[in-house]
């Protein structure tokens, strides 16, 4: 049996996910303010993290690809939806790697909203919105940071190994 959601919850969900509503882009926390209200621009600038989050772009995509596949295994997404999502995320990744990804300052508050927005532009907003079914923002952040740190750890280890090889070579000559 399918879970029935009360009519008023989908609007809250969309506002909470940062989707477009009534023709206007809403912030992730958009439901906290009235239709024509919002925080002070200084607070918006202080809260924006996309400038820092860019370092997490590949980790966010890797986590999203894995999560899309997990949603497919659980039957939440069809095989076709998983294939489309993973292909779309691959396109987003190529844009980041080649430097062609364009950040939309008005709506891309963080790396998660930026990648989801672009996936929606490429594969459709409905499909992109389903990517985070059952996944909290905190889970995304924790997963992204863990993947990013793990990759950084491997890079540091690789550099240390090279440093040790060079030191051995110098010691052997002396």
CSV table of N, CA and C in Angstrom, one decimal:
chain,number,residue,atom,x,y,z
A,1,UNK,N,0.8,-1.2,0.0
A,1,UNK,CA,0.0,0.0,0.0
A,1,UNK,C,0.9,1.2,0.0
A,2,UNK,N,0.4,2.2,-0.8
A,2,UNK,CA,1.2,3.5,-0.8
A,2,UNK,C,0.9,4.4,0.4
A,3,UNK,N,1.9,5.1,0.8
A,3,UNK,CA,1.7,6.1,1.9
A,3,UNK,C,1.0,7.3,1.3
A,4,UNK,N,-0.1,7.7,1.9
A,4,UNK,CA,-0.8,8.9,1.5
A,4,UNK,C,-0.3,10.1,2.3
A,5,UNK,N,0.0,11.2,1.6
A,5,UNK,CA,0.5,12.4,2.2
A,5,UNK,C,-0.6,13.4,2.2
A,6,UNK,N,-0.8,14.1,3.3
A,6,UNK,CA,-1.9,15.1,3.4
A,6,UNK,C,-1.5,16.2,2.3
A,7,UNK,N,-2.5,16.8,1.8
A,7,UNK,CA,-2.4,17.8,0.7
A,7,UNK,C,-1.5,19.0,1.1
A,8,UNK,N,-1.5,19.4,2.3
A,8,UNK,CA,-0.7,20.6,2.7
A,8,UNK,C,0.8,20.3,2.9
A,9,UNK,N,1.2,19.0,3.1
A,9,UNK,CA,2.6,18.7,3.3
A,9,UNK,C,3.5,18.8,2.0
A,10,UNK,N,3.0,18.5,0.8
A,10,UNK,CA,3.9,18.6,-0.3
A,10,UNK,C,4.4,20.0,-0.5
A,11,UNK,N,3.6,21.0,-0.3
A,11,UNK,CA,4.1,22.4,-0.4
A,11,UNK,C,5.2,22.7,0.6
A,12,UNK,N,5.0,22.2,1.8
A,12,UNK,CA,6.1,22.4,2.8
A,12,UNK,C,7.3,21.7,2.4
A,13,UNK,N,7.2,20.5,1.9
A,13,UNK,CA,8.3,19.7,1.4
A,13,UNK,C,9.1,20.5,0.3
A,14,UNK,N,8.3,21.0,-0.7
A,14,UNK,CA,8.9,21.7,-1.8
A,14,UNK,C,9.6,23.0,-1.3
A,15,UNK,N,9.0,23.7,-0.3
A,15,UNK,CA,9.7,24.9,0.2
A,15,UNK,C,10.9,24.5,0.9
A,16,UNK,N,10.8,23.4,1.7
A,16,UNK,CA,12.0,23.0,2.5
A,16,UNK,C,13.1,22.5,1.6
A,17,UNK,N,12.8,22.0,0.4
A,17,UNK,CA,13.9,21.5,-0.5
A,17,UNK,C,14.4,22.6,-1.4
A,18,UNK,N,13.9,23.8,-1.4
A,18,UNK,CA,14.4,24.9,-2.2
A,18,UNK,C,13.9,24.9,-3.6
A,19,UNK,N,12.8,24.3,-3.9
A,19,UNK,CA,12.2,24.3,-5.2
A,19,UNK,C,11.5,25.6,-5.5
A,20,UNK,N,11.1,25.7,-6.7
A,20,UNK,CA,10.4,26.9,-7.1
A,20,UNK,C,8.9,26.7,-6.8
A,21,UNK,N,8.3,27.8,-6.2
A,21,UNK,CA,7.0,27.8,-5.8
A,21,UNK,C,6.3,29.1,-6.2
A,22,UNK,N,5.2,29.1,-6.8
A,22,UNK,CA,4.5,30.3,-7.3
A,22,UNK,C,5.5,31.2,-8.1
A,23,UNK,N,6.3,30.6,-8.9
A,23,UNK,CA,7.2,31.3,-9.8
A,23,UNK,C,8.4,31.9,-9.1
A,24,UNK,N,8.6,31.8,-7.8
A,24,UNK,CA,9.7,32.3,-7.1
A,24,UNK,C,10.6,31.2,-6.6
A,25,UNK,N,11.9,31.4,-6.6
A,25,UNK,CA,12.8,30.4,-6.0
A,25,UNK,C,12.6,30.6,-4.5
A,26,UNK,N,12.5,29.5,-3.8
A,26,UNK,CA,12.4,29.6,-2.3
A,26,UNK,C,13.7,29.0,-1.7
A,27,UNK,N,14.1,29.5,-0.6
A,27,UNK,CA,15.3,29.0,0.1
A,27,UNK,C,15.0,27.7,0.8
A,28,UNK,N,16.0,27.0,1.2
A,28,UNK,CA,15.8,25.8,1.9
A,28,UNK,C,14.9,25.9,3.1
A,29,UNK,N,15.1,27.1,3.8
A,29,UNK,CA,14.4,27.4,5.0
A,29,UNK,C,13.2,28.3,4.7
A,30,UNK,N,12.7,28.4,3.5
A,30,UNK,CA,11.7,29.3,3.0
A,30,UNK,C,10.4,29.3,3.8
A,31,UNK,N,10.1,28.1,4.3
A,31,UNK,CA,8.8,28.1,5.1
A,31,UNK,C,8.8,28.8,6.4
A,32,UNK,N,10.0,29.3,6.8
A,32,UNK,CA,10.1,30.0,8.1
A,32,UNK,C,9.6,31.4,8.0
A,33,UNK,N,9.5,32.0,6.8
A,33,UNK,CA,9.1,33.4,6.6
A,33,UNK,C,7.8,33.4,5.8
A,34,UNK,N,7.2,34.6,5.9
A,34,UNK,CA,6.0,34.8,5.1
A,34,UNK,C,6.4,35.0,3.6
A,35,UNK,N,5.4,35.1,2.7
A,35,UNK,CA,5.6,35.1,1.3
A,35,UNK,C,6.5,36.2,0.8
A,36,UNK,N,6.4,37.4,1.5
A,36,UNK,CA,7.2,38.6,1.1
A,36,UNK,C,8.2,38.9,2.1
A,37,UNK,N,8.5,38.0,3.0
A,37,UNK,CA,9.5,38.3,4.0
A,37,UNK,C,10.8,37.5,3.8
A,38,UNK,N,11.8,37.8,4.5
A,38,UNK,CA,13.0,37.0,4.4
A,38,UNK,C,14.0,37.6,5.4
A,39,UNK,N,15.1,37.0,5.5
A,39,UNK,CA,16.1,37.5,6.5
A,39,UNK,C,16.8,38.7,5.9
A,40,UNK,N,17.5,39.4,6.7
A,40,UNK,CA,18.3,40.6,6.3
A,40,UNK,C,19.3,40.1,5.2
A,41,UNK,N,19.6,40.9,4.2
A,41,UNK,CA,20.6,40.5,3.2
A,41,UNK,C,22.0,40.2,3.9
A,42,UNK,N,22.3,40.9,5.0
A,42,UNK,CA,23.6,40.6,5.6
A,42,UNK,C,23.6,39.2,6.1
A,43,UNK,N,22.4,38.7,6.7
A,43,UNK,CA,22.3,37.3,7.2
A,43,UNK,C,22.4,36.3,6.0
A,44,UNK,N,21.8,36.7,4.9
A,44,UNK,CA,21.8,35.8,3.7
A,44,UNK,C,23.3,35.6,3.3
A,45,UNK,N,24.0,36.7,3.2
A,45,UNK,CA,25.4,36.7,2.8
A,45,UNK,C,26.3,35.8,3.8
A,46,UNK,N,26.0,36.0,5.1
A,46,UNK,CA,26.7,35.3,6.2
A,46,UNK,C,26.4,33.8,6.1
A,47,UNK,N,25.2,33.5,5.7
A,47,UNK,CA,24.7,32.1,5.7
A,47,UNK,C,25.1,31.3,4.4
A,48,UNK,N,25.4,32.0,3.4
A,48,UNK,CA,25.7,31.4,2.1
A,48,UNK,C,27.0,30.6,2.2
A,49,UNK,N,27.0,29.4,1.8
A,49,UNK,CA,28.2,28.6,1.9
A,49,UNK,C,28.7,28.0,0.6
A,50,UNK,N,28.1,28.4,-0.5
A,50,UNK,CA,28.5,27.8,-1.8
A,50,UNK,C,29.9,28.1,-2.1
A,51,UNK,N,30.4,29.2,-1.7
A,51,UNK,CA,31.8,29.5,-2.0
A,51,UNK,C,32.8,28.5,-1.4
A,52,UNK,N,32.5,28.0,-0.2
A,52,UNK,CA,33.3,27.0,0.5
A,52,UNK,C,32.9,25.6,0.0
A,53,UNK,N,31.7,25.4,-0.3
A,53,UNK,CA,31.2,24.1,-0.6
A,53,UNK,C,31.7,23.5,-1.9
A,54,UNK,N,32.1,24.4,-2.8
A,54,UNK,CA,32.6,24.0,-4.1
A,54,UNK,C,33.6,22.8,-4.0
A,55,UNK,N,34.4,22.9,-2.9
A,55,UNK,CA,35.4,21.8,-2.7
A,55,UNK,C,34.7,20.4,-2.5
A,56,UNK,N,33.5,20.4,-2.1
A,56,UNK,CA,32.7,19.2,-1.9
A,56,UNK,C,32.0,18.7,-3.1
A,57,UNK,N,32.1,19.3,-4.2
A,57,UNK,CA,31.2,19.0,-5.4
A,57,UNK,C,31.3,17.5,-5.8
A,58,UNK,N,32.5,17.0,-5.9
A,58,UNK,CA,32.7,15.6,-6.4
A,58,UNK,C,32.2,14.6,-5.3
A,59,UNK,N,32.5,15.0,-4.0
A,59,UNK,CA,32.0,14.1,-3.0
A,59,UNK,C,30.5,14.1,-2.9
A,60,UNK,N,29.8,15.2,-3.1
A,60,UNK,CA,28.4,15.3,-3.1
A,60,UNK,C,27.8,14.5,-4.3
A,61,UNK,N,28.4,14.5,-5.4
A,61,UNK,CA,27.9,13.8,-6.6
A,61,UNK,C,28.1,12.3,-6.3
A,62,UNK,N,29.3,11.9,-5.8
A,62,UNK,CA,29.5,10.5,-5.5
A,62,UNK,C,28.5,9.9,-4.5
A,63,UNK,N,28.2,10.7,-3.4
A,63,UNK,CA,27.2,10.3,-2.5
A,63,UNK,C,25.8,10.2,-3.1
A,64,UNK,N,25.5,11.2,-3.9
A,64,UNK,CA,24.2,11.2,-4.6
A,64,UNK,C,24.0,10.0,-5.6
A,65,UNK,N,25.1,9.7,-6.3
A,65,UNK,CA,25.0,8.5,-7.2
A,65,UNK,C,24.8,7.2,-6.4
A,66,UNK,N,25.5,7.1,-5.3
A,66,UNK,CA,25.3,5.9,-4.4
A,66,UNK,C,23.9,5.8,-3.9
A,67,UNK,N,23.4,7.0,-3.4
A,67,UNK,CA,22.1,7.0,-2.8
A,67,UNK,C,21.0,6.7,-3.9
A,68,UNK,N,21.2,7.2,-5.1
A,68,UNK,CA,20.2,6.9,-6.2
A,68,UNK,C,20.2,5.4,-6.4
A,69,UNK,N,21.3,4.8,-6.5
A,69,UNK,CA,21.4,3.3,-6.7
A,69,UNK,C,20.7,2.6,-5.5
A,70,UNK,N,20.9,3.1,-4.3
A,70,UNK,CA,20.2,2.5,-3.1
A,70,UNK,C,18.7,2.7,-3.2
A,71,UNK,N,18.2,3.8,-3.6
A,71,UNK,CA,16.8,4.0,-3.8
A,71,UNK,C,16.3,3.1,-4.9
A,72,UNK,N,17.0,2.8,-5.9
A,72,UNK,CA,16.6,1.8,-6.9
A,72,UNK,C,16.5,0.4,-6.3
A,73,UNK,N,17.5,0.0,-5.5
A,73,UNK,CA,17.5,-1.3,-4.9
A,73,UNK,C,16.3,-1.5,-3.9
A,74,UNK,N,15.9,-0.4,-3.3
A,74,UNK,CA,14.7,-0.4,-2.4
A,74,UNK,C,13.4,-0.4,-3.1
A,75,UNK,N,13.4,-0.1,-4.4
A,75,UNK,CA,12.2,0.0,-5.2
A,75,UNK,C,11.6,1.4,-5.2
A,76,UNK,N,12.2,2.4,-4.6
A,76,UNK,CA,11.7,3.7,-4.6
A,76,UNK,C,11.8,4.4,-5.9
A,77,UNK,N,12.9,4.1,-6.6
A,77,UNK,CA,13.1,4.5,-8.0
A,77,UNK,C,13.1,3.3,-8.9
A,78,UNK,N,12.7,3.6,-10.2
A,78,UNK,CA,12.7,2.5,-11.2
A,78,UNK,C,14.1,2.4,-11.7
A,79,UNK,N,14.4,1.3,-12.4
A,79,UNK,CA,15.8,1.2,-13.0
A,79,UNK,C,16.0,2.3,-14.0
A,80,UNK,N,15.0,2.7,-14.8
A,80,UNK,CA,15.2,3.8,-15.7
A,80,UNK,C,15.4,5.1,-15.0
A,81,UNK,N,14.8,5.4,-13.9
A,81,UNK,CA,15.0,6.6,-13.1
A,81,UNK,C,16.4,6.6,-12.5
A,82,UNK,N,16.9,5.5,-12.0
A,82,UNK,CA,18.3,5.4,-11.5
A,82,UNK,C,19.3,5.7,-12.6
A,83,UNK,N,19.1,5.1,-13.8
A,83,UNK,CA,20.0,5.3,-14.9
A,83,UNK,C,20.0,6.7,-15.3
A,84,UNK,N,18.8,7.4,-15.4
A,84,UNK,CA,18.8,8.8,-15.8
A,84,UNK,C,19.4,9.7,-14.7
A,85,UNK,N,19.2,9.4,-13.4
A,85,UNK,CA,19.8,10.2,-12.4
A,85,UNK,C,21.3,10.0,-12.4
A,86,UNK,N,21.8,8.8,-12.5
A,86,UNK,CA,23.3,8.6,-12.5
A,86,UNK,C,23.9,9.3,-13.7
A,87,UNK,N,23.3,9.2,-14.8
A,87,UNK,CA,23.8,9.8,-16.1
A,87,UNK,C,23.8,11.3,-15.9
A,88,UNK,N,22.7,11.9,-15.3
A,88,UNK,CA,22.6,13.3,-15.1
A,88,UNK,C,23.7,13.8,-14.1
A,89,UNK,N,23.9,13.0,-13.1
A,89,UNK,CA,24.9,13.4,-12.1
A,89,UNK,C,26.3,13.3,-12.8
A,90,UNK,N,26.5,12.4,-13.7
A,90,UNK,CA,27.8,12.3,-14.4
A,90,UNK,C,28.0,13.6,-15.3
A,91,UNK,N,26.9,14.1,-15.9
A,91,UNK,CA,27.0,15.3,-16.6
A,91,UNK,C,27.3,16.5,-15.7
A,92,UNK,N,26.7,16.5,-14.5
A,92,UNK,CA,27.0,17.6,-13.6
A,92,UNK,C,28.5,17.5,-13.2
A,93,UNK,N,28.9,16.3,-12.9
A,93,UNK,CA,30.3,16.1,-12.5
A,93,UNK,C,31.3,16.6,-13.6
A,94,UNK,N,31.0,16.3,-14.9
A,94,UNK,CA,31.8,16.7,-16.0
A,94,UNK,C,31.9,18.3,-16.0
A,95,UNK,N,30.8,18.9,-15.7
A,95,UNK,CA,30.7,20.4,-15.7
A,95,UNK,C,31.6,20.9,-14.6
A,96,UNK,N,31.6,20.3,-13.4
A,96,UNK,CA,32.5,20.8,-12.3
A,96,UNK,C,34.0,20.5,-12.7
A,97,UNK,N,34.3,19.4,-13.3
A,97,UNK,CA,35.7,19.0,-13.6
A,97,UNK,C,36.2,19.9,-14.7
A,98,UNK,N,35.4,20.2,-15.7
A,98,UNK,CA,35.8,21.1,-16.8
A,98,UNK,C,35.7,22.6,-16.5
A,99,UNK,N,35.1,22.9,-15.4
A,99,UNK,CA,35.0,24.3,-15.0
A,99,UNK,C,33.9,25.0,-15.7
A,100,UNK,N,32.9,24.3,-16.2
A,100,UNK,CA,31.8,24.9,-16.9
A,100,UNK,C,30.5,25.0,-16.1
A,101,UNK,N,30.5,24.4,-14.9
A,101,UNK,CA,29.4,24.5,-14.0
A,101,UNK,C,29.1,25.9,-13.6
A,102,UNK,N,27.9,26.4,-13.8
A,102,UNK,CA,27.5,27.8,-13.4
A,102,UNK,C,26.7,27.8,-12.1
A,103,UNK,N,27.2,28.5,-11.2
A,103,UNK,CA,26.5,28.7,-9.9
A,103,UNK,C,25.5,29.8,-10.1
A,104,UNK,N,24.3,29.6,-9.6
A,104,UNK,CA,23.2,30.6,-9.6
A,104,UNK,C,23.1,31.2,-8.2
A,105,UNK,N,23.7,32.3,-8.1
A,105,UNK,CA,23.7,33.0,-6.7
A,105,UNK,C,22.4,33.1,-6.0
A,106,UNK,N,21.3,33.3,-6.8
A,106,UNK,CA,20.0,33.5,-6.2
A,106,UNK,C,19.4,32.3,-5.5
A,107,UNK,N,19.8,31.1,-6.0
A,107,UNK,CA,19.2,29.9,-5.5
A,107,UNK,C,20.2,28.8,-5.0
A,108,UNK,N,21.4,28.9,-5.4
A,108,UNK,CA,22.4,27.9,-5.0
A,108,UNK,C,23.0,28.2,-3.6
A,109,UNK,N,22.3,27.9,-2.6
A,109,UNK,CA,22.8,28.2,-1.2
A,109,UNK,C,24.0,27.4,-0.8
A,110,UNK,N,24.0,26.1,-1.3
A,110,UNK,CA,25.1,25.2,-0.9
A,110,UNK,C,25.3,24.3,-2.1
A,111,UNK,N,26.3,23.4,-1.9
A,111,UNK,CA,26.6,22.4,-3.0
A,111,UNK,C,25.5,21.5,-3.3
A,112,UNK,N,24.7,21.1,-2.3
A,112,UNK,CA,23.6,20.2,-2.5
A,112,UNK,C,22.5,20.8,-3.4
A,113,UNK,N,22.1,22.1,-3.1
A,113,UNK,CA,21.1,22.7,-3.9
A,113,UNK,C,21.6,23.0,-5.3
A,114,UNK,N,22.9,23.3,-5.4
A,114,UNK,CA,23.5,23.6,-6.7
A,114,UNK,C,23.4,22.4,-7.6
A,115,UNK,N,23.9,21.3,-7.1
A,115,UNK,CA,23.9,20.0,-7.9
A,115,UNK,C,22.5,19.5,-8.2
A,116,UNK,N,21.6,19.6,-7.2
A,116,UNK,CA,20.2,19.2,-7.4
A,116,UNK,C,19.5,20.1,-8.5
A,117,UNK,N,19.8,21.4,-8.4
A,117,UNK,CA,19.2,22.3,-9.4
A,117,UNK,C,19.7,22.0,-10.8
A,118,UNK,N,21.0,21.7,-10.9
A,118,UNK,CA,21.5,21.4,-12.3
A,118,UNK,C,21.0,20.1,-12.8
A,119,UNK,N,20.9,19.1,-11.9
A,119,UNK,CA,20.4,17.8,-12.3
A,119,UNK,C,18.9,18.0,-12.7
A,120,UNK,N,18.2,18.8,-12.1
A,120,UNK,CA,16.8,19.1,-12.5
A,120,UNK,C,16.7,19.8,-13.9
A,121,UNK,N,17.7,20.7,-14.2
A,121,UNK,CA,17.7,21.3,-15.5
A,121,UNK,C,18.0,20.3,-16.6
A,122,UNK,N,18.9,19.3,-16.2
A,122,UNK,CA,19.3,18.3,-17.2
A,122,UNK,C,18.3,17.1,-17.4
A,123,UNK,N,17.7,16.7,-16.3
A,123,UNK,CA,16.9,15.5,-16.3
A,123,UNK,C,15.4,15.7,-15.8
A,124,UNK,N,15.1,16.9,-15.4
A,124,UNK,CA,13.8,17.2,-14.9
A,124,UNK,C,13.7,17.4,-13.4
A,125,UNK,N,13.0,18.4,-13.0
A,125,UNK,CA,12.9,18.8,-11.6
A,125,UNK,C,12.3,17.7,-10.7
A,126,UNK,N,11.3,17.0,-11.3
A,126,UNK,CA,10.6,16.0,-10.5
A,126,UNK,C,11.6,14.8,-10.2
A,127,UNK,N,12.3,14.4,-11.2
A,127,UNK,CA,13.3,13.3,-10.9
A,127,UNK,C,14.4,13.8,-10.0
A,128,UNK,N,14.9,15.0,-10.2
A,128,UNK,CA,16.0,15.5,-9.3
A,128,UNK,C,15.5,15.6,-7.9
A,129,UNK,N,14.2,16.0,-7.7
A,129,UNK,CA,13.7,16.2,-6.3
A,129,UNK,C,13.5,14.9,-5.6
A,130,UNK,N,13.4,13.8,-6.4
A,130,UNK,CA,13.2,12.5,-5.8
A,130,UNK,C,14.6,11.9,-5.3
A,131,UNK,N,15.7,12.5,-5.7
A,131,UNK,CA,17.0,12.0,-5.3
A,131,UNK,C,17.2,11.9,-3.8
A,132,UNK,N,16.6,12.8,-3.1
A,132,UNK,CA,16.9,12.9,-1.7
A,132,UNK,C,15.7,12.4,-0.8
A,133,UNK,N,14.9,11.5,-1.4
A,133,UNK,CA,13.8,10.9,-0.7
A,133,UNK,C,14.3,10.1,0.5
A,134,UNK,N,13.9,10.5,1.7
A,134,UNK,CA,14.3,9.8,2.9
A,134,UNK,C,15.7,10.2,3.4
A,135,UNK,N,16.3,11.2,2.8
A,135,UNK,CA,17.7,11.5,3.1
A,135,UNK,C,17.7,13.0,3.6
A,136,UNK,N,18.1,13.1,4.8
A,136,UNK,CA,18.1,14.5,5.5
A,136,UNK,C,19.3,15.3,4.9
A,137,UNK,N,19.2,16.6,5.1
A,137,UNK,CA,20.3,17.5,4.8
A,137,UNK,C,21.5,17.1,5.6
A,138,UNK,N,21.3,16.8,6.9
A,138,UNK,CA,22.4,16.5,7.8
A,138,UNK,C,23.1,15.2,7.3
A,139,UNK,N,22.4,14.3,6.8
A,139,UNK,CA,23.0,13.0,6.2
A,139,UNK,C,23.9,13.4,5.0
A,140,UNK,N,23.3,14.3,4.2
A,140,UNK,CA,24.1,14.7,3.0
A,140,UNK,C,25.4,15.3,3.4
A,141,UNK,N,25.3,16.2,4.3
A,141,UNK,CA,26.5,17.0,4.8
A,141,UNK,C,27.6,16.0,5.4
A,142,UNK,N,27.1,15.1,6.3
A,142,UNK,CA,28.0,14.2,6.9
A,142,UNK,C,28.6,13.2,5.9
A,143,UNK,N,27.8,12.8,4.9
A,143,UNK,CA,28.4,11.9,3.9
A,143,UNK,C,29.4,12.6,3.0
A,144,UNK,N,29.0,13.8,2.6
A,144,UNK,CA,30.0,14.6,1.7
A,144,UNK,C,31.3,14.8,2.4
A,145,UNK,N,31.2,15.3,3.7
A,145,UNK,CA,32.4,15.6,4.4
A,145,UNK,C,33.3,14.3,4.6
A,146,UNK,N,32.6,13.2,4.9
A,146,UNK,CA,33.4,12.0,5.1
A,146,UNK,C,34.1,11.5,3.8
A,147,UNK,N,33.3,11.6,2.7
A,147,UNK,CA,34.0,11.2,1.4
A,147,UNK,C,35.1,12.2,1.0
A,148,UNK,N,34.9,13.5,1.3
A,148,UNK,CA,35.9,14.5,1.0
A,148,UNK,C,37.1,14.3,1.8
A,149,UNK,N,36.9,14.0,3.1
A,149,UNK,CA,38.1,13.8,4.0
A,149,UNK,C,38.8,12.5,3.7
A,150,UNK,N,38.1,11.5,3.3
A,150,UNK,CA,38.7,10.2,3.0
A,150,UNK,C,39.6,10.4,1.7
A,151,UNK,N,39.1,11.1,0.8
A,151,UNK,CA,39.9,11.3,-0.4
A,151,UNK,C,41.1,12.2,-0.1
A,152,UNK,N,41.0,13.2,0.8
A,152,UNK,CA,42.1,14.0,1.2
A,152,UNK,C,43.1,13.2,1.9
A,153,UNK,N,42.6,12.3,2.8
A,153,UNK,CA,43.5,11.4,3.5
A,153,UNK,C,44.4,10.5,2.6
A,154,UNK,N,43.7,10.0,1.5
A,154,UNK,CA,44.5,9.2,0.6
A,154,UNK,C,45.5,10.0,-0.2
A,155,UNK,N,45.2,11.3,-0.5
A,155,UNK,CA,46.1,12.2,-1.2
A,155,UNK,C,47.3,12.5,-0.3
A,156,UNK,N,47.0,12.8,1.0
A,156,UNK,CA,48.1,13.0,1.9
A,156,UNK,C,49.0,11.8,2.1
A,157,UNK,N,48.4,10.7,2.2
A,157,UNK,CA,49.2,9.4,2.3
A,157,UNK,C,50.1,9.2,1.1
A,158,UNK,N,49.5,9.5,-0.1
A,158,UNK,CA,50.3,9.3,-1.3
A,158,UNK,C,51.5,10.3,-1.3
A,159,UNK,N,51.3,11.5,-0.9
A,159,UNK,CA,52.4,12.5,-0.8
A,159,UNK,C,53.4,12.1,0.2
A,160,UNK,N,53.0,11.6,1.4
A,160,UNK,CA,53.9,11.1,2.4
A,160,UNK,C,54.8,10.0,1.9
A,161,UNK,N,54.1,9.0,1.2
A,161,UNK,CA,54.9,7.9,0.6
A,161,UNK,C,56.0,8.4,-0.4
A,162,UNK,N,55.6,9.4,-1.2
A,162,UNK,CA,56.6,9.9,-2.1
A,162,UNK,C,57.7,10.6,-1.4
A,163,UNK,N,57.4,11.4,-0.4
A,163,UNK,CA,58.4,12.0,0.5
A,163,UNK,C,59.3,11.0,1.1
A,164,UNK,N,58.8,9.9,1.6
A,164,UNK,CA,59.6,8.9,2.2
A,164,UNK,C,60.6,8.3,1.1
A,165,UNK,N,60.0,8.0,-0.1
A,165,UNK,CA,60.9,7.5,-1.2
A,165,UNK,C,62.0,8.5,-1.5
A,166,UNK,N,61.7,9.7,-1.6
A,166,UNK,CA,62.7,10.7,-1.9
A,166,UNK,C,63.8,10.8,-0.8
A,167,UNK,N,63.3,10.8,0.5
A,167,UNK,CA,64.2,10.8,1.6
A,167,UNK,C,65.1,9.6,1.6
A,168,UNK,N,64.6,8.4,1.3
A,168,UNK,CA,65.4,7.2,1.2
A,168,UNK,C,66.5,7.3,0.1
A,169,UNK,N,66.1,7.9,-1.0
A,169,UNK,CA,67.0,8.1,-2.1
A,169,UNK,C,68.1,9.0,-1.7
A,170,UNK,N,67.8,10.1,-1.0
A,170,UNK,CA,68.8,11.0,-0.6
A,170,UNK,C,69.7,10.4,0.5
A,171,UNK,N,69.1,9.6,1.4
A,171,UNK,CA,69.9,8.9,2.5
A,171,UNK,C,70.8,7.9,1.8
A,172,UNK,N,70.4,7.2,0.8
A,172,UNK,CA,71.2,6.1,0.2
A,172,UNK,C,72.4,6.7,-0.5
A,173,UNK,N,72.2,7.9,-1.1
A,173,UNK,CA,73.3,8.6,-1.8
A,173,UNK,C,74.4,9.1,-0.8
A,174,UNK,N,73.9,9.5,0.4
A,174,UNK,CA,74.9,10.1,1.3
A,174,UNK,C,75.5,9.1,2.1
